[in-house]
mmCIF file of C-alpha atoms in Angstrom:
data_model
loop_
_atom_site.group_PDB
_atom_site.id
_atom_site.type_symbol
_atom_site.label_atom_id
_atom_site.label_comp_id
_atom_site.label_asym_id
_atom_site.label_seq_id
_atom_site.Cartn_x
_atom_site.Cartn_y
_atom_site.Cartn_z
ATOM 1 C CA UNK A 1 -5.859 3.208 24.448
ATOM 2 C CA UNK A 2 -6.109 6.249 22.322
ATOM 3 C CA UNK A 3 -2.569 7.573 21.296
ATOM 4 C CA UNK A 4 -3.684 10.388 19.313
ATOM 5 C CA UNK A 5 -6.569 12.971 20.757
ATOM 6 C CA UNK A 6 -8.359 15.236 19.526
ATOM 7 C CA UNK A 7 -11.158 16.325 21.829
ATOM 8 C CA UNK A 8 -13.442 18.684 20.236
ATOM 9 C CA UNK A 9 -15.756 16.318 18.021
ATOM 10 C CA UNK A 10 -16.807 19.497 16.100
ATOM 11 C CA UNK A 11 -16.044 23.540 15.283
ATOM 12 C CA UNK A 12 -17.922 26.362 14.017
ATOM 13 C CA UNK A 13 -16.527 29.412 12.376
ATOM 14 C CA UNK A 14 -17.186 32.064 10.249
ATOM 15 C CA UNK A 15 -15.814 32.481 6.806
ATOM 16 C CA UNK A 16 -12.790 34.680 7.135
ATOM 17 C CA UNK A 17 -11.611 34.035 10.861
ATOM 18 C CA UNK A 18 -9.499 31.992 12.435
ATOM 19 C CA UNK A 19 -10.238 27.665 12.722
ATOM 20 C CA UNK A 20 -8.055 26.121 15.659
ATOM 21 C CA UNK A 21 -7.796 23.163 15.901
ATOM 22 C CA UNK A 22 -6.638 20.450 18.100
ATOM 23 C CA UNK A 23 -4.785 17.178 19.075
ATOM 24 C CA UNK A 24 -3.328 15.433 22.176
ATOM 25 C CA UNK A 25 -1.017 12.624 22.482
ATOM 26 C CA UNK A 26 0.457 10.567 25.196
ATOM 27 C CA UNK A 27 3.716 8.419 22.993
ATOM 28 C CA UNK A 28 6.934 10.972 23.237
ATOM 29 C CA UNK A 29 8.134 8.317 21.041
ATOM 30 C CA UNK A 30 5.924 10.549 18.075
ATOM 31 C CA UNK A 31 8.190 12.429 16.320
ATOM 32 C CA UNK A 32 6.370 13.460 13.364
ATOM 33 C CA UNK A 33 2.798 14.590 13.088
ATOM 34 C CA UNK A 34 0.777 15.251 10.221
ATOM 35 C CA UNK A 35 -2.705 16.444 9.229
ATOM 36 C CA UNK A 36 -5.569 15.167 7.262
ATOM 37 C CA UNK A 37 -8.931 16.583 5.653
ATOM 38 C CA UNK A 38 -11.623 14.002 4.963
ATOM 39 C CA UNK A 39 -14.435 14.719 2.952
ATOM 40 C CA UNK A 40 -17.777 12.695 3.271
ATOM 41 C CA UNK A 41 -17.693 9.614 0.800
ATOM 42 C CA UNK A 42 -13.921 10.588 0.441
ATOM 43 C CA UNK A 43 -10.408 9.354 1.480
ATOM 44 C CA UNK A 44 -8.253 11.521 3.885
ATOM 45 C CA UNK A 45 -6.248 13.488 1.649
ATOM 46 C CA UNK A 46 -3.179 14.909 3.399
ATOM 47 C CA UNK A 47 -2.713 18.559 4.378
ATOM 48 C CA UNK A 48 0.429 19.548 6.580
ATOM 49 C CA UNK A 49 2.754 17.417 8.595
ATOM 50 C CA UNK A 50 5.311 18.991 10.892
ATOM 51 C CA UNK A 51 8.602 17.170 12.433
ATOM 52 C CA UNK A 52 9.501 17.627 15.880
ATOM 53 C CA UNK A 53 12.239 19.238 15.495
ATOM 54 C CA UNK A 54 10.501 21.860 14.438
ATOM 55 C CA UNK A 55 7.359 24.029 16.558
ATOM 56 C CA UNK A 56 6.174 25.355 13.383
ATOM 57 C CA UNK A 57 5.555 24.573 9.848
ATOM 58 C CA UNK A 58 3.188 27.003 7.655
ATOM 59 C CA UNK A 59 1.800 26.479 3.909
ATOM 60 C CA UNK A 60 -0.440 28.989 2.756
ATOM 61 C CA UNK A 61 -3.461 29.353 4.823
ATOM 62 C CA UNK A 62 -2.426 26.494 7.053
ATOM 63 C CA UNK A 63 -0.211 26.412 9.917
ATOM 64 C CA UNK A 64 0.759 23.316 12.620
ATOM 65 C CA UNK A 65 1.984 24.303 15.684
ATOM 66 C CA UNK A 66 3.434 21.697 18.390
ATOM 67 C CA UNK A 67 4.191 21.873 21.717
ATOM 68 C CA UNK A 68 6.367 18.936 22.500
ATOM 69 C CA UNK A 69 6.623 19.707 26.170
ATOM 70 C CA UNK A 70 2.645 19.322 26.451
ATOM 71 C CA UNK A 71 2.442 16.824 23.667
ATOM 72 C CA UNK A 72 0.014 19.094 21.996
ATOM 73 C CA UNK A 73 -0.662 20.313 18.422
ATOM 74 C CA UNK A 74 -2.574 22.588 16.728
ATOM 75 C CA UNK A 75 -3.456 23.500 13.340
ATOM 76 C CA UNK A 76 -4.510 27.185 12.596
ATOM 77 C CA UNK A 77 -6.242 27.832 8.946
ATOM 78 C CA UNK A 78 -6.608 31.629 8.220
ATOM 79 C CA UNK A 79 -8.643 32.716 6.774
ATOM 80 C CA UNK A 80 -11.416 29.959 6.857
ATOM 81 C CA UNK A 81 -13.169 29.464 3.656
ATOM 82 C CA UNK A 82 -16.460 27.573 3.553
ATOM 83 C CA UNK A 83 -14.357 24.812 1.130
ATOM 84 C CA UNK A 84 -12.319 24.372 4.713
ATOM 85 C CA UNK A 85 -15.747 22.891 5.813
ATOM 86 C CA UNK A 86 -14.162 18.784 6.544
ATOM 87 C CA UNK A 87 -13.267 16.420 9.078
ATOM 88 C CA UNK A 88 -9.516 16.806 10.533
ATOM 89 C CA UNK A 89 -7.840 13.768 11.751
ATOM 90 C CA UNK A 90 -4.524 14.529 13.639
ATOM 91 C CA UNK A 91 -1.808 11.307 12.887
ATOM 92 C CA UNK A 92 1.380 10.141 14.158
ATOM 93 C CA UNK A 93 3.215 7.176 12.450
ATOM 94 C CA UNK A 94 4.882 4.886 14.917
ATOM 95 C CA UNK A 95 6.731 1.599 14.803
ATOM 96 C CA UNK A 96 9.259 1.844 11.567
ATOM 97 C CA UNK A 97 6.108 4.331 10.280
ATOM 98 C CA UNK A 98 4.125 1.769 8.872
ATOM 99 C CA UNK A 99 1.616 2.288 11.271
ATOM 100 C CA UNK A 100 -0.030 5.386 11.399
ATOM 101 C CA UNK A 101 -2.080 6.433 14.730
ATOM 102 C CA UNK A 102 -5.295 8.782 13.649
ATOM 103 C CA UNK A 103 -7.503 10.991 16.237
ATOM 104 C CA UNK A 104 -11.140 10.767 15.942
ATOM 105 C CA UNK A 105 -11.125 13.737 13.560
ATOM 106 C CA UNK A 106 -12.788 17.331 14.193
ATOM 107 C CA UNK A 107 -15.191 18.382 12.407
ATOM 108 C CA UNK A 108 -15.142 22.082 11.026
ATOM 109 C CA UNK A 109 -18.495 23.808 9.564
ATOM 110 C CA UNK A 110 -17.263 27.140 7.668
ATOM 111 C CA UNK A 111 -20.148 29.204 7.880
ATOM 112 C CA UNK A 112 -20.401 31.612 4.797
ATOM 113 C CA UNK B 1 -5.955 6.622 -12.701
ATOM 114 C CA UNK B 2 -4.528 8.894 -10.813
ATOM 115 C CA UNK B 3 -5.476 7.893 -7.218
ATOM 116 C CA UNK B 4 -6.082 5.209 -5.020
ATOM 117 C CA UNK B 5 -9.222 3.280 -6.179
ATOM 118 C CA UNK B 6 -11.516 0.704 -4.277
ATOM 119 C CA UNK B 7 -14.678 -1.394 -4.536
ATOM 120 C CA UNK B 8 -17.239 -1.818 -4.183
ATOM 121 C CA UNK B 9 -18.234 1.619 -2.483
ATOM 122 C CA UNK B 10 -20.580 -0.205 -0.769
ATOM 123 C CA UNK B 11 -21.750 -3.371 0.546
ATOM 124 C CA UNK B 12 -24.186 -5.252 2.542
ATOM 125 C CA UNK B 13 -23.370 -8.849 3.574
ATOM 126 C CA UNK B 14 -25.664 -10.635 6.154
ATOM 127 C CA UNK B 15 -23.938 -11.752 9.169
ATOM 128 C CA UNK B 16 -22.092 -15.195 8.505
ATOM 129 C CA UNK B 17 -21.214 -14.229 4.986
ATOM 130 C CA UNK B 18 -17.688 -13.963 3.985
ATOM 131 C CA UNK B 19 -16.796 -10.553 2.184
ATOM 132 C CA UNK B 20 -13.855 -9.338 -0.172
ATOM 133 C CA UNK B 21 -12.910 -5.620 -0.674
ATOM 134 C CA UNK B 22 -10.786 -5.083 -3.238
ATOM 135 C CA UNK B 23 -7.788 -2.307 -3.340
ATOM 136 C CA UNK B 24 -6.085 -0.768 -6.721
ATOM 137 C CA UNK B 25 -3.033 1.333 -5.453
ATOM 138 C CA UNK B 26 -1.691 3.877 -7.557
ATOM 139 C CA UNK B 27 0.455 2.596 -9.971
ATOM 140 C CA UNK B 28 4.149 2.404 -8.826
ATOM 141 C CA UNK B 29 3.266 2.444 -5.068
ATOM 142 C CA UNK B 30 5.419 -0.017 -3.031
ATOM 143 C CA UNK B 31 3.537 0.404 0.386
ATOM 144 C CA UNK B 32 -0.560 -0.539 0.824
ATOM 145 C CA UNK B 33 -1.913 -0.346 4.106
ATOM 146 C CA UNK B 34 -5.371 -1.045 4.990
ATOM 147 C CA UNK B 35 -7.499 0.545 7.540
ATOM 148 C CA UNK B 36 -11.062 0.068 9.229
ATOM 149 C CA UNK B 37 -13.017 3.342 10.328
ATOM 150 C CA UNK B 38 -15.720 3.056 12.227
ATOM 151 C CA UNK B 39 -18.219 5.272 12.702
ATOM 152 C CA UNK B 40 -17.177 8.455 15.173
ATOM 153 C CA UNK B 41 -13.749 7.346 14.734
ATOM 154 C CA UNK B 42 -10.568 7.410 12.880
ATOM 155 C CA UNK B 43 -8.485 4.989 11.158
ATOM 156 C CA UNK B 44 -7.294 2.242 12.711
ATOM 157 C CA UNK B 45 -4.471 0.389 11.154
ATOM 158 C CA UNK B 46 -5.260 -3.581 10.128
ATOM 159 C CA UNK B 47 -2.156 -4.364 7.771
ATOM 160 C CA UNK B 48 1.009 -3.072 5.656
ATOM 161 C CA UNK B 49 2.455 -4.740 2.300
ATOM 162 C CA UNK B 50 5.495 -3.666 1.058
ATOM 163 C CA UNK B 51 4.968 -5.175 -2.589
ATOM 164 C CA UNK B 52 3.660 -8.591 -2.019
ATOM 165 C CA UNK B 53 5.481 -8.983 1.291
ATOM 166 C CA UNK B 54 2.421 -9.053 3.869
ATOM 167 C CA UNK B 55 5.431 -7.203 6.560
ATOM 168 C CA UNK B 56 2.497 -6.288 9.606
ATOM 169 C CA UNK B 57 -0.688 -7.546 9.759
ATOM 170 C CA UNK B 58 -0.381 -6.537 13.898
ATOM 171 C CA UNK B 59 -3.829 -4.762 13.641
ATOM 172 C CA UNK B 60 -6.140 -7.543 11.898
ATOM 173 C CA UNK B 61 -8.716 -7.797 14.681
ATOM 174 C CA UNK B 62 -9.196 -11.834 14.385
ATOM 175 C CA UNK B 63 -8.601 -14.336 11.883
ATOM 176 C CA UNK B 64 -11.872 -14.076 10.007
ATOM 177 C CA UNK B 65 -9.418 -11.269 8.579
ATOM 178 C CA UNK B 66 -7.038 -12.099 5.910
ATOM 179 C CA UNK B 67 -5.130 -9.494 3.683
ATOM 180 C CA UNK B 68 -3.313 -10.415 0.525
ATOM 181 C CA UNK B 69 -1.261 -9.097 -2.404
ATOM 182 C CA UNK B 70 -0.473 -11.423 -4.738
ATOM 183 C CA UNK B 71 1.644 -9.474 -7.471
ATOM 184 C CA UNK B 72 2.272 -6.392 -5.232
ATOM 185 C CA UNK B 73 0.033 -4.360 -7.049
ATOM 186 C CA UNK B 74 -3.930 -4.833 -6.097
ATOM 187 C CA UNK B 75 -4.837 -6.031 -2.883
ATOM 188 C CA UNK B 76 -7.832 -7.985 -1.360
ATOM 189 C CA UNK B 77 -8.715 -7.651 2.400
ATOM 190 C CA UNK B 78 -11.048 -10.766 3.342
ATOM 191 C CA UNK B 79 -13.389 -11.141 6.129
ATOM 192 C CA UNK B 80 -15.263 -14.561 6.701
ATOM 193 C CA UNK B 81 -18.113 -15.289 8.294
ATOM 194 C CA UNK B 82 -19.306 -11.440 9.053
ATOM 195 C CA UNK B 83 -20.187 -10.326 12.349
ATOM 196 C CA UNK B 84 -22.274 -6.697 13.096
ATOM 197 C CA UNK B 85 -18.842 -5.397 14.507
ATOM 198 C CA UNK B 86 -17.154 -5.592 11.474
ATOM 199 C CA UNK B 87 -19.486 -2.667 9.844
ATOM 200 C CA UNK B 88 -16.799 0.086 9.266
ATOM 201 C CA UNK B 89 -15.560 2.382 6.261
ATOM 202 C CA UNK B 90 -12.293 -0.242 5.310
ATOM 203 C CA UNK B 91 -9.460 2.680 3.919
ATOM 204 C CA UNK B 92 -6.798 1.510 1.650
ATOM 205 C CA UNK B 93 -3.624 3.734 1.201
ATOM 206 C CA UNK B 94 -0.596 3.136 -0.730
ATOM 207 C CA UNK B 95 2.822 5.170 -0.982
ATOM 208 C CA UNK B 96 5.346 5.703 -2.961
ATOM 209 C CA UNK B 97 8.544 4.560 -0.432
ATOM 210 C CA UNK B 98 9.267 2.778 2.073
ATOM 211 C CA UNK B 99 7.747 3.487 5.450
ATOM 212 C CA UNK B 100 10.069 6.073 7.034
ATOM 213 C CA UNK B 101 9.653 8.023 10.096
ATOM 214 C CA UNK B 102 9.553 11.290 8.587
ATOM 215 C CA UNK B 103 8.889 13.357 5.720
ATOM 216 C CA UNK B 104 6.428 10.080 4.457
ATOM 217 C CA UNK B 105 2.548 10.114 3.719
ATOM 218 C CA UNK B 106 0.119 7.757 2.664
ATOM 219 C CA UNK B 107 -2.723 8.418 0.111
ATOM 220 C CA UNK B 108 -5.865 7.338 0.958
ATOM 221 C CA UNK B 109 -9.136 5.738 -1.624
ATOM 222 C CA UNK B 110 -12.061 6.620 -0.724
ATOM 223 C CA UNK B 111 -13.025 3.609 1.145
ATOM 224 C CA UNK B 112 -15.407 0.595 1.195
ATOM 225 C CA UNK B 113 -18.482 0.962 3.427
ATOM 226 C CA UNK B 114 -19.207 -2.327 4.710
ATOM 227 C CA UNK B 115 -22.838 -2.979 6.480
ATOM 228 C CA UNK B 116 -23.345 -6.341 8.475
ATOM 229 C CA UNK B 117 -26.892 -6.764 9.105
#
């Protein structure tokens, strides 16, 4: 069973706006999140993480958001550059956090 | 180096052949963690070393799948007698501390593409 969500296989957005995007999960056990940006032929390299006792954690042009009520976060990038253009994978560590739960990954096109 | 390093990049293995990716943490690192990725999907945890202490190995799929780490530095994930299934991206990460529920990441090499044909 997937643990971690994220539901939109793929964004589009144009250099300058707003990219949002998305995760899901179902463990309340979860209590710390964090983001990754994979390029092709490339590791995930880490981005943001947020804690929940926190709904907010920003660095630069990246912002998480969670909603622990609906088990949902969100990371905002503003503005989008065309160097944003990556696949996002959403993860949660779990056990004693040796095991880290990853999404499927989004992935976001920057168009110039 | 500065970063997680694996090899090969690539390889192609006919089915029944046994396989061994190989893992160089960065230097220091306690933790290593391997992961397989298949394609359309994201990591899925196999095993965890802390040093040369094999501590979970919860997420091996079967026991053509062995994992070791001798000297708690490089690492070797094994798979014997190959099977189409086990064609993936195999991630190795390492960190710095101990596993901890917050406040922790992993850094990730770029990963070993492994085709079964």
């Amino acid at each position: 069973d997937q643990q971690v969500k994220q539901n939109s296989p793929s964004l589009s957005v144009q250099e300058g706006r707003i990219s949002i995007l998305n995760c899901d999960y179902t463990n309340s056990m979860f209590d710390y999140f964090l983001w990754y940006k994979k390029y092709p032929a490339e590791g995930p390299t880490f981005l943001i993480s947020i804690s929940s006792i926190k709904d907010k954690n920003e660095d630069g042009r990246f912002t998480v958001f969670l909603n622990k009520s609906a088990k949902h976060l969100s990371l905002h990038i503003v503005p989008s550059q065309p160097g944003d253009s990556a696949v996002y994978f959403c993860a949660a560590p779990f056990n004693t956090g040796n095991q880290f739960y990853f999404g499927t990954g989004t992935s976001l096109t920057v168009i110039p | 180096g500065a970063g997680v390093s694996q090899s090969p990049r690539y390889k192609v293995a006919k089915r029944g052949q046994d396989v061994a990716l190989r893992c160089d943490p960065i230097s220091g690192h306690v933790s290593l963690f391997w992961y397989q990725q298949a394609l359309g999907q994201g990591p899925e945890f196999l095993t965890y070393f802390q040093n040369e202490a094999q501590l979970d190995k919860s997420g091996l799929p079967s026991d053509r799948f062995f994992a070791e780490r001798p000297e708690g530095s490089v690492s070797t994930l094994k798979i014997q007698r190959t099977q189409q299934e086990d064609s993936a991206v195999y991630l190795c990460a390492s960190s710095s501390v101990f596993p901890q529920r917050e406040r922790y990441t992993q850094y990730f090499g770029p990963g070993t593409r492994l085709t079964v044909l």
